């Protein structure tokens, strides 16, 4: 009888093991982690090493550890899922498969002082070689180096259910969007941009912009300055001080993920079908060799960007965020010269001019005709020529910030009542509700000339962190209403260049166009357009009405 009881107990335990033996797990104080892949993970075994030492449990998800390698026998491939902190197994065709997970400390660059890339769920870290091959990066290995002008890149997948092992190539067909990390930094002030009149150009002004990375804010102490947050203010800043760039302060972030290319319209087959004045976050794609999304007013571009990846605080690029990229590009960690422009005739992203143009800045009314689609004129991002069109001068940087299409940014002038303006009049406006700067300007307005403001459009977003405000002014030749860090007023002194007796333009660094806000054009656009030659560039800025325009696109930023 006694032996029968023990036999039944052993049999019962055996049955329990058969039922529940399909899951192998470790537990720690934080969580229970299941090691399984659907129902096929029944007879696998897992071992864990942390910094070369065997462990009986996983390191915590927030321990700063990353997987350096997963070694499985019998032809299986282990893939670590950082979002869910578990392992998935591919190609497991045999029972009793064994995998060893090796953890090491995450790679970080001391230079960044704690502003290393932040990856939220859905952002996949990648490396990109000079031919454009994208591979999943190992977080335990050196996958970026700002010291070497190799900026960190990440992607969002079309199909996030497909998992890729570290070092595995990710096909372009499954990439929806590319982003580049801009770490938080302070920069040294060289000019407070307090220009209220035109002056002679100073060709010595373009220079290296000294910056220091770090997750800290400037204060009123020796060698630092109070960061001004309103246009036209300098706080206690003076030339030579280091100031935290305001783009990071307004977002309360240690860095920003900036769209690597101008936003494209998913499904477009030519430049015409990419012109959509609608709110369609599901049509966003940010990748090379696609048609830039144009013909969209600022309000629709803003809400498309805002709804794109709400969990990552996606938003349309602000003017100060454009400035943050421009200044980093002109530091020793970027290309530190004029960025060669995108001159692809039909507005494809990631293309770069074969010849750096000199046309567009002469004593005659000459237009630059160095644009087209032929490879003798323009080449894609993943060529030796194409690499020159990024903010780093290599494939890891950001593209289309010089030429391509103009880019609307969230930078708007306030009216006399300190409210954001909608635009010029009932015909030319942003689509946001607000006042008009010149209701009776332009022809063909008809009865709409009596309308003083837009009230049936979209409301301005209540959270002001998503747009930059500039104080009211009537003269676009006055630059002292800039926000320090936005790459407008600080690029002075400004001057007038005559093309002929009737045509004059203002210019800043590298002879790029520089026209500030005024009552008729209360919105900022950046970068220039594909056909203007030397006037296009990362320091190009101009005023605009922000309506749907086939020359103008937009860019998306993530704040995670």
Coordinates of C-alpha atoms in Angstrom, one line a residue:
X1 CA 0.0 0.0 0.0
X2 CA 2.8 2.4 1.0
X3 CA 4.6 1.8 -2.3
X4 CA 1.5 2.4 -4.3
X5 CA 1.0 5.8 -2.7
X6 CA 4.6 6.8 -3.6
X7 CA 4.1 5.5 -7.1
X8 CA 0.9 7.5 -7.5
X9 CA 2.6 10.6 -6.2
X10 CA 5.5 10.2 -8.6
X11 CA 3.1 9.6 -11.5
X12 CA 1.2 12.7 -10.6
X13 CA 4.3 14.8 -10.5
X14 CA 5.3 13.4 -13.9
X15 CA 2.0 14.4 -15.4
X16 CA 2.3 17.9 -14.0
X17 CA 5.7 18.2 -15.6
X18 CA 4.4 17.1 -18.9
X19 CA 1.6 19.6 -18.8
X20 CA 3.6 22.6 -17.6
X21 CA 7.0 21.6 -19.0
X22 CA 6.5 23.8 -22.0
X23 CA 7.5 26.9 -20.1
X24 CA 10.9 27.6 -18.5
X25 CA 11.2 30.7 -16.4
X26 CA 13.3 32.7 -14.0
X27 CA 12.0 35.0 -11.3
X28 CA 13.4 38.0 -9.6
X29 CA 12.1 40.7 -7.3
X30 CA 10.8 42.7 -10.2
X31 CA 9.0 40.3 -12.5
X32 CA 8.6 36.8 -13.7
X33 CA 10.1 36.4 -17.2
X34 CA 8.8 33.6 -19.4
X35 CA 11.1 32.1 -22.0
X36 CA 8.9 30.8 -24.7
X37 CA 8.0 31.2 -28.4
X38 CA 4.3 30.4 -28.7
X39 CA 4.0 26.6 -28.1
X40 CA 7.2 25.5 -29.7
X41 CA 9.5 26.3 -26.8
X42 CA 8.6 23.3 -24.8
X43 CA 11.9 21.5 -24.3
X44 CA 14.4 24.4 -24.5
X45 CA 16.9 25.3 -21.7
X46 CA 18.3 28.8 -21.0
X47 CA 21.4 29.9 -19.2
X48 CA 22.4 33.5 -18.3
X49 CA 25.8 35.2 -18.1
X50 CA 26.2 38.8 -16.9
X51 CA 29.6 40.3 -17.6
X52 CA 31.0 36.8 -18.0
X53 CA 29.6 35.4 -14.7
X54 CA 26.9 32.8 -14.6
X55 CA 23.6 33.9 -13.0
X56 CA 20.5 32.1 -11.9
X57 CA 18.2 34.9 -12.9
X58 CA 17.9 37.7 -15.4
X59 CA 19.3 41.2 -14.7
X60 CA 16.6 43.7 -14.2
X61 CA 15.2 45.5 -17.2
X62 CA 16.5 48.9 -15.9
X63 CA 19.9 47.6 -14.8
X64 CA 21.7 49.2 -17.7
X65 CA 22.6 45.8 -19.2
X66 CA 22.2 44.8 -22.8
X67 CA 22.5 41.5 -24.6
X68 CA 25.9 41.1 -26.3
X69 CA 25.1 37.7 -27.8
X70 CA 22.7 34.8 -27.7
X71 CA 24.3 31.4 -28.5
X72 CA 21.9 28.6 -29.3
X73 CA 22.7 25.0 -30.4
X74 CA 21.1 22.9 -33.1
X75 CA 20.8 25.7 -35.5
X76 CA 18.4 27.8 -33.5
X77 CA 18.6 31.6 -33.4
X78 CA 17.9 33.6 -30.2
X79 CA 16.5 37.2 -30.5
X80 CA 16.2 39.4 -27.5
X81 CA 13.0 41.5 -27.2
X82 CA 13.9 44.6 -25.2
X83 CA 10.4 45.9 -25.1
X84 CA 9.1 42.8 -23.3
X85 CA 12.5 41.7 -21.8
X86 CA 12.3 38.2 -23.0
X87 CA 13.8 35.9 -25.7
X88 CA 12.3 34.6 -28.9
X89 CA 13.7 31.6 -30.7
X90 CA 13.9 31.2 -34.5
X91 CA 14.6 28.0 -36.5
X92 CA 14.1 25.7 -33.5
X93 CA 13.7 22.3 -35.2
X94 CA 14.9 20.1 -32.4
X95 CA 13.9 19.3 -28.9
X96 CA 16.1 20.2 -25.9
X97 CA 17.5 23.2 -27.6
X98 CA 19.9 25.1 -25.4
X99 CA 20.6 28.9 -25.5
X100 CA 23.0 31.0 -23.5
X101 CA 22.2 34.7 -23.1
X102 CA 25.2 36.9 -22.5
X103 CA 24.6 40.3 -20.9
X104 CA 27.0 43.2 -20.8
X105 CA 26.8 46.9 -19.8
X106 CA 25.0 49.0 -22.5
X107 CA 27.3 50.9 -24.7
X108 CA 27.5 54.6 -23.9
X109 CA 29.8 57.4 -25.1
X110 CA 31.6 59.3 -22.3
X111 CA 31.6 62.4 -24.5
X112 CA 27.8 62.6 -24.2
X113 CA 27.7 63.0 -20.4
X114 CA 24.5 61.0 -20.0
X115 CA 22.7 62.1 -23.1
X116 CA 23.0 58.8 -24.9
X117 CA 20.1 57.7 -27.2
X118 CA 16.8 56.9 -25.4
X119 CA 14.9 54.0 -27.1
X120 CA 11.2 53.6 -26.5
X121 CA 9.1 50.7 -27.6
X122 CA 9.0 50.5 -31.4
X123 CA 12.3 52.3 -32.0
X124 CA 14.9 49.9 -33.3
X125 CA 18.6 50.9 -33.0
X126 CA 20.5 50.4 -36.3
X127 CA 23.8 50.8 -38.0
X128 CA 23.9 51.9 -41.7
X129 CA 26.8 51.3 -43.9
X130 CA 27.9 53.6 -46.8
X131 CA 25.8 51.7 -49.3
X132 CA 22.7 52.1 -47.2
X133 CA 22.5 48.6 -45.8
X134 CA 20.6 48.7 -42.5
X135 CA 21.4 46.3 -39.7
X136 CA 20.0 46.0 -36.2
X137 CA 22.5 47.3 -33.7
X138 CA 23.7 45.5 -30.6
X139 CA 23.2 47.8 -27.6
X140 CA 26.2 46.2 -26.0
X141 CA 28.5 47.3 -28.8
X142 CA 29.7 50.6 -30.2
X143 CA 26.8 51.6 -32.6
X144 CA 27.4 55.4 -32.6
X145 CA 30.2 57.8 -31.9
X146 CA 29.6 61.5 -31.9
X147 CA 33.3 62.0 -31.5
X148 CA 33.8 60.4 -34.9
X149 CA 30.7 62.2 -36.4
X150 CA 28.8 58.9 -36.4
X151 CA 25.3 59.9 -35.1
X152 CA 22.9 57.4 -33.7
X153 CA 20.1 56.1 -36.0
X154 CA 16.9 54.2 -35.2
X155 CA 14.0 53.0 -37.3
X156 CA 10.3 52.3 -37.0
X157 CA 9.1 49.1 -38.8
X158 CA 6.2 48.7 -41.1
X159 CA 5.6 45.3 -39.5
X160 CA 6.8 45.4 -35.8
X161 CA 5.9 41.7 -35.3
X162 CA 9.0 40.7 -37.3
X163 CA 11.9 40.4 -34.9
X164 CA 15.5 40.8 -36.1
X165 CA 18.6 39.5 -34.4
X166 CA 21.5 41.8 -33.6
X167 CA 23.6 42.3 -36.8
X168 CA 20.8 41.0 -39.0
X169 CA 20.0 43.1 -42.1
X170 CA 16.6 44.8 -42.0
X171 CA 15.1 45.1 -45.6
X172 CA 14.1 48.5 -46.8
X173 CA 10.6 47.2 -47.5
X174 CA 10.0 46.8 -43.8
X175 CA 11.3 50.2 -42.8
X176 CA 8.7 52.9 -42.4
X177 CA 10.8 55.7 -40.9
X178 CA 14.3 56.7 -40.0
X179 CA 15.3 58.9 -37.1
X180 CA 18.6 60.4 -35.9
X181 CA 19.4 61.2 -32.3
X182 CA 20.3 64.8 -31.3
X183 CA 21.8 64.7 -27.8
X184 CA 21.1 67.6 -25.4
X185 CA 23.9 70.2 -25.3
X186 CA 25.1 73.7 -24.4
X187 CA 26.6 75.9 -27.0
X188 CA 28.9 78.9 -26.7
X189 CA 27.3 82.2 -27.7
X190 CA 29.2 84.2 -30.3
X191 CA 26.5 86.7 -31.3
X192 CA 23.3 87.7 -29.5
X193 CA 21.6 88.5 -32.8
X194 CA 20.4 91.9 -31.8
X195 CA 20.3 93.4 -35.3
X196 CA 17.7 96.1 -35.9
X197 CA 19.1 97.2 -39.2
X198 CA 21.1 95.9 -42.2
X199 CA 24.9 96.1 -42.2
X200 CA 27.8 95.0 -44.3
X201 CA 28.3 91.2 -44.5
X202 CA 31.1 89.7 -42.4
X203 CA 32.4 86.7 -44.3
X204 CA 34.4 85.5 -41.3
X205 CA 31.2 84.8 -39.3
X206 CA 30.8 81.1 -40.2
X207 CA 32.8 79.3 -37.6
X208 CA 32.9 76.2 -35.5
X209 CA 30.1 76.3 -32.9
X210 CA 31.6 75.0 -29.6
X211 CA 29.2 72.7 -27.8
X212 CA 29.3 70.6 -24.6
X213 CA 27.0 67.6 -24.3
X214 CA 25.2 66.9 -21.0
X215 CA 21.9 66.6 -19.2
X216 CA 22.0 69.8 -17.3
X217 CA 20.6 73.3 -17.6
X218 CA 22.4 76.6 -17.6
X219 CA 22.0 78.9 -14.6
X220 CA 23.1 82.4 -13.6
X221 CA 26.6 81.4 -12.5
X222 CA 30.1 82.3 -13.8
X223 CA 30.6 81.3 -17.4
X224 CA 26.9 80.3 -18.0
X225 CA 23.8 82.3 -18.6
X226 CA 20.0 82.2 -18.0
X227 CA 18.4 80.5 -21.0
X228 CA 16.0 82.9 -22.7
X229 CA 12.7 81.3 -23.7
X230 CA 11.0 84.3 -25.3
X231 CA 11.8 85.9 -28.6
X232 CA 13.8 89.1 -28.3
X233 CA 15.2 88.3 -24.9
X234 CA 18.8 87.6 -24.0
X235 CA 18.3 87.0 -20.2
X236 CA 21.7 87.5 -18.6
X237 CA 23.5 86.0 -21.5
X238 CA 26.6 87.5 -23.0
X239 CA 29.0 86.5 -25.8
X240 CA 31.3 83.7 -24.6
X241 CA 28.8 82.1 -22.2
X242 CA 27.6 78.6 -22.7
X243 CA 23.8 78.2 -22.9
X244 CA 21.7 75.1 -22.8
X245 CA 19.9 74.9 -26.2
X246 CA 16.2 75.8 -25.6
X247 CA 14.9 73.0 -27.9
X248 CA 15.8 70.5 -25.2
X249 CA 14.4 72.6 -22.3
X250 CA 11.0 73.1 -23.8
X251 CA 10.6 69.3 -24.3
X252 CA 12.3 68.4 -21.0
X253 CA 14.3 65.8 -22.9
X254 CA 17.9 64.5 -22.9
X255 CA 17.7 64.5 -26.7
X256 CA 15.5 64.4 -29.7
X257 CA 14.9 61.9 -32.5
X258 CA 14.7 63.9 -35.7
X259 CA 13.3 62.6 -38.9
X260 CA 16.3 61.6 -41.1
X261 CA 14.5 62.8 -44.2
X262 CA 11.7 65.1 -45.2
X263 CA 8.4 63.5 -44.5
X264 CA 7.1 61.5 -47.4
X265 CA 3.5 60.5 -48.4
X266 CA 3.1 56.7 -48.2
X267 CA 1.7 55.2 -51.4
X268 CA 2.5 58.2 -53.7
X269 CA 3.7 57.2 -57.2
X270 CA 4.9 60.6 -58.3
X271 CA 5.4 64.1 -57.0
X272 CA 1.8 65.1 -57.8
X273 CA 0.2 62.2 -55.8
X274 CA 2.4 63.2 -52.8
X275 CA 0.6 66.6 -52.6
X276 CA -2.1 66.1 -50.0
X277 CA -3.6 68.8 -47.8
X278 CA -5.1 66.4 -45.2
X279 CA -4.5 65.0 -41.7
X280 CA -3.3 61.4 -42.3
X281 CA -0.8 60.1 -39.7
X282 CA -1.1 56.7 -41.3
X283 CA 0.4 58.0 -44.5
X284 CA 3.6 59.1 -42.9
X285 CA 6.9 57.6 -44.2
X286 CA 10.3 59.0 -43.4
X287 CA 12.8 57.3 -45.7
X288 CA 15.0 57.9 -48.7
X289 CA 14.0 57.8 -52.4
X290 CA 10.3 58.6 -51.7
X291 CA 8.3 61.7 -52.8
X292 CA 8.3 64.5 -50.3
X293 CA 4.8 65.2 -48.8
X294 CA 4.0 68.8 -50.0
X295 CA 0.9 70.9 -50.6
X296 CA -0.1 70.6 -47.0
X297 CA -0.8 73.6 -44.8
X298 CA 0.8 74.0 -41.4
X299 CA -2.3 73.0 -39.4
X300 CA -2.7 69.7 -41.2
X301 CA 1.0 69.0 -41.1
X302 CA 1.0 69.7 -37.3
X303 CA -1.9 67.4 -36.5
X304 CA -0.5 64.7 -38.9
X305 CA 2.8 64.8 -37.0
X306 CA 1.2 65.0 -33.6
X307 CA -1.0 61.9 -34.2
X308 CA 1.8 59.9 -35.9
X309 CA 3.3 58.3 -32.8
X310 CA 1.6 59.9 -29.9
X311 CA 3.3 57.5 -27.4
X312 CA 6.6 59.0 -28.5
X313 CA 5.4 62.6 -28.4
X314 CA 5.7 62.9 -32.1
X315 CA 5.3 66.5 -33.3
X316 CA 6.1 68.8 -36.3
X317 CA 9.6 70.2 -36.0
X318 CA 9.8 73.6 -34.3
X319 CA 12.2 76.4 -35.4
X320 CA 14.3 76.0 -32.3
X321 CA 14.6 72.3 -33.0
X322 CA 15.8 73.1 -36.6
X323 CA 18.4 75.3 -34.9
X324 CA 19.5 72.6 -32.6
X325 CA 20.3 70.3 -35.6
X326 CA 22.0 73.2 -37.5
X327 CA 24.3 74.1 -34.6
X328 CA 25.3 70.5 -33.9
X329 CA 26.0 70.1 -37.7
X330 CA 28.3 73.1 -37.5
X331 CA 30.2 71.9 -34.4
X332 CA 33.2 69.7 -34.6
X333 CA 30.8 66.7 -34.3
X334 CA 29.1 67.5 -37.6
X335 CA 30.1 68.5 -41.2
X336 CA 31.1 72.0 -40.0
X337 CA 30.6 73.6 -43.4
X338 CA 27.8 74.3 -45.8
X339 CA 25.6 71.2 -46.3
X340 CA 25.3 70.3 -50.0
X341 CA 21.7 70.5 -51.2
X342 CA 19.1 68.2 -52.6
X343 CA 18.4 69.2 -56.2
X344 CA 16.2 66.3 -57.3
X345 CA 13.7 67.9 -59.7
X346 CA 10.7 65.8 -58.6
X347 CA 11.2 66.2 -54.8
X348 CA 12.6 62.8 -53.9
X349 CA 14.1 62.5 -50.5
X350 CA 17.8 61.8 -49.8
X351 CA 19.2 63.1 -53.1
X352 CA 22.3 65.3 -53.3
X353 CA 23.7 67.6 -56.0
X354 CA 26.8 66.2 -57.8
X355 CA 28.3 69.7 -58.1
X356 CA 28.1 72.1 -55.2
X357 CA 26.4 75.1 -56.8
X358 CA 27.7 78.6 -57.1
X359 CA 24.8 80.0 -59.1
X360 CA 22.1 81.9 -57.3
X361 CA 24.5 84.5 -55.8
X362 CA 25.7 86.8 -58.6
X363 CA 25.2 90.4 -59.7
X364 CA 22.7 89.4 -62.3
X365 CA 19.2 87.9 -61.9
X366 CA 20.5 84.4 -62.5
X367 CA 18.6 81.3 -61.4
X368 CA 20.3 78.0 -60.6
X369 CA 19.4 75.3 -63.1
X370 CA 21.5 72.6 -61.6
X371 CA 18.6 70.4 -60.8
X372 CA 17.1 67.3 -62.5
X373 CA 16.8 63.6 -62.1
X374 CA 19.8 62.3 -64.0
X375 CA 22.7 60.8 -62.1
X376 CA 25.1 63.3 -63.7
X377 CA 23.2 66.0 -61.8
X378 CA 21.9 64.4 -58.6
X379 CA 22.6 61.1 -56.7
X380 CA 21.0 59.2 -53.8
X381 CA 22.0 59.3 -50.2
X382 CA 23.9 55.9 -50.3
X383 CA 26.6 57.1 -52.7
X384 CA 29.9 58.9 -52.2
X385 CA 28.1 62.1 -53.5
X386 CA 25.0 61.4 -51.5
X387 CA 26.9 61.2 -48.2
X388 CA 27.9 64.9 -48.6
X389 CA 24.2 66.0 -48.3
X390 CA 23.9 65.1 -44.6
X391 CA 24.6 67.1 -41.5
X392 CA 27.6 64.9 -40.8
X393 CA 29.0 64.6 -44.3
X394 CA 28.4 60.9 -44.0
X395 CA 25.4 58.5 -44.1
X396 CA 24.7 58.7 -40.4
X397 CA 23.5 62.3 -40.5
X398 CA 20.2 64.0 -41.4
X399 CA 19.3 64.7 -45.0
X400 CA 17.2 67.2 -47.0
X401 CA 17.8 70.1 -44.6
X402 CA 19.4 71.9 -47.5
X403 CA 17.3 72.1 -50.6
X404 CA 14.7 69.5 -51.5
X405 CA 11.5 71.3 -50.6
X406 CA 11.1 74.2 -48.2
X407 CA 10.1 73.0 -44.8
X408 CA 7.5 74.5 -42.7
X409 CA 8.4 74.7 -39.0
X410 CA 6.4 75.5 -35.9
X411 CA 7.6 79.1 -35.5
X412 CA 4.9 81.8 -35.6
X413 CA 4.6 85.5 -35.0
X414 CA 2.2 86.8 -32.4
X415 CA -0.2 89.6 -33.3
X416 CA -0.6 92.9 -31.3
X417 CA -2.7 91.0 -28.8
X418 CA 0.0 88.4 -28.2
X419 CA -2.0 85.7 -30.0
X420 CA -0.5 83.4 -32.7
X421 CA -1.4 84.6 -36.1
X422 CA -3.1 82.4 -38.7
X423 CA -1.5 84.0 -41.8
X424 CA -1.8 86.9 -44.2
X425 CA -5.5 86.8 -45.2
X426 CA -8.4 84.5 -45.9
X427 CA -6.6 83.1 -49.0
X428 CA -3.1 82.7 -47.6
X429 CA -3.1 81.2 -44.0
X430 CA -2.0 78.2 -42.0
X431 CA -5.4 76.6 -41.4
X432 CA -5.0 77.5 -37.7
X433 CA -7.6 79.9 -36.2
X434 CA -6.1 83.3 -35.7
X435 CA -5.8 86.8 -36.9
X436 CA -4.6 88.0 -40.4
X437 CA -1.7 90.3 -40.9
X438 CA -2.9 91.9 -44.1
X439 CA -6.6 91.0 -44.8
X440 CA -6.8 93.1 -48.0
X441 CA -3.4 92.2 -49.5
X442 CA -3.2 90.2 -52.7
X443 CA -5.6 90.0 -55.6
X444 CA -8.6 87.7 -56.1
X445 CA -9.7 87.8 -52.5
X446 CA -13.0 89.4 -53.4
X447 CA -15.5 89.5 -50.5
X448 CA -13.1 87.7 -48.2
X449 CA -11.1 90.9 -47.8
X450 CA -13.4 91.9 -45.0
X451 CA -12.4 88.8 -42.9
X452 CA -10.0 89.8 -40.2
X453 CA -9.3 86.3 -38.8
X454 CA -9.9 82.6 -39.3
X455 CA -12.4 81.1 -36.9
X456 CA -13.5 77.9 -38.7
X457 CA -10.1 76.3 -38.9
X458 CA -8.1 74.2 -36.4
X459 CA -7.3 75.5 -32.9
X460 CA -3.8 76.1 -31.9
X461 CA -2.6 73.4 -29.7
X462 CA -2.8 74.3 -26.0
X463 CA 0.6 73.0 -25.1
X464 CA 3.0 75.7 -26.2
X465 CA 6.0 73.4 -26.0
X466 CA 5.0 72.3 -29.5
X467 CA 5.6 75.7 -31.2
X468 CA 7.9 78.7 -30.9
X469 CA 6.4 82.2 -30.5
X470 CA 7.9 85.3 -31.9
X471 CA 7.0 88.9 -31.0
X472 CA 5.1 91.1 -33.4
X473 CA 7.0 93.2 -35.8
X474 CA 6.2 94.8 -39.2
X475 CA 9.6 94.9 -40.8
X476 CA 11.2 91.7 -42.0
X477 CA 14.6 93.3 -42.0
X478 CA 14.8 93.4 -38.2
X479 CA 16.2 90.3 -36.6
X480 CA 16.4 91.1 -32.9
X481 CA 13.1 89.2 -32.2
X482 CA 15.0 85.9 -32.7
X483 CA 15.1 83.2 -30.1
X484 CA 18.7 82.4 -29.2
X485 CA 19.4 78.9 -30.7
X486 CA 17.0 79.1 -33.6
X487 CA 19.7 79.8 -36.2
X488 CA 18.1 83.1 -37.4
X489 CA 19.3 86.3 -35.7
X490 CA 22.6 84.9 -34.4
X491 CA 23.7 84.2 -38.0
X492 CA 24.1 88.0 -38.6
X493 CA 25.1 90.5 -39.6
X494 CA 22.7 90.6 -42.4
X495 CA 23.0 92.5 -45.7
X496 CA 21.1 93.1 -48.9
X497 CA 22.4 91.6 -52.2
X498 CA 21.0 93.1 -55.4
X499 CA 20.4 90.8 -58.3
X500 CA 19.2 93.7 -60.5
X501 CA 17.7 97.1 -60.0
X502 CA 14.4 95.7 -58.8
X503 CA 15.4 92.5 -56.9
X504 CA 17.1 92.3 -53.5
X505 CA 17.6 89.5 -51.0
X506 CA 18.9 89.3 -47.5
X507 CA 21.6 86.7 -46.7
X508 CA 23.3 85.2 -43.7
X509 CA 25.9 82.4 -43.4
X510 CA 27.2 81.0 -46.7
X511 CA 25.1 83.5 -48.7
X512 CA 21.9 81.5 -47.7
X513 CA 18.7 83.5 -47.7
X514 CA 17.7 85.1 -44.4
X515 CA 14.3 86.8 -44.3
X516 CA 12.6 87.2 -40.9
X517 CA 8.9 87.3 -39.9
X518 CA 6.6 90.2 -40.6
X519 CA 2.9 90.9 -40.5
X520 CA 2.3 89.7 -44.1
X521 CA 4.3 86.5 -43.6
X522 CA 4.1 85.4 -39.9
X523 CA 5.4 81.9 -40.3
X524 CA 8.9 80.5 -40.8
X525 CA 10.1 78.1 -43.4
X526 CA 13.6 76.6 -43.6
X527 CA 16.2 75.0 -45.8
X528 CA 15.4 76.5 -49.2
X529 CA 14.1 74.7 -52.3
X530 CA 15.7 72.4 -54.9
X531 CA 16.3 75.1 -57.6
X532 CA 17.8 78.1 -55.7
X533 CA 21.4 76.9 -55.7
X534 CA 23.7 78.4 -53.1
X535 CA 20.8 80.2 -51.3
X536 CA 19.5 76.9 -50.1
X537 CA 21.0 75.5 -46.9
X538 CA 20.6 74.5 -43.3
X539 CA 21.0 78.2 -42.3
X540 CA 18.4 79.3 -44.8
X541 CA 15.3 80.9 -43.3
X542 CA 12.4 82.8 -44.8
X543 CA 9.0 84.1 -43.8
X544 CA 5.8 82.6 -45.2
X545 CA 2.0 82.5 -45.0
X546 CA 2.0 78.7 -44.2
X547 CA -0.8 77.7 -46.6
X548 CA -0.7 74.6 -48.7
X549 CA 2.2 75.1 -51.1
X550 CA 3.6 72.6 -53.6
X551 CA 7.2 73.9 -52.8
X552 CA 6.9 73.2 -49.0
X553 CA 7.1 70.0 -46.9
X554 CA 7.6 69.3 -43.2
X555 CA 9.6 67.2 -40.8
X556 CA 8.7 65.1 -37.7
X557 CA 10.5 64.9 -34.4
X558 CA 10.1 62.5 -31.5
X559 CA 10.6 63.4 -27.8
X560 CA 10.8 60.1 -25.9

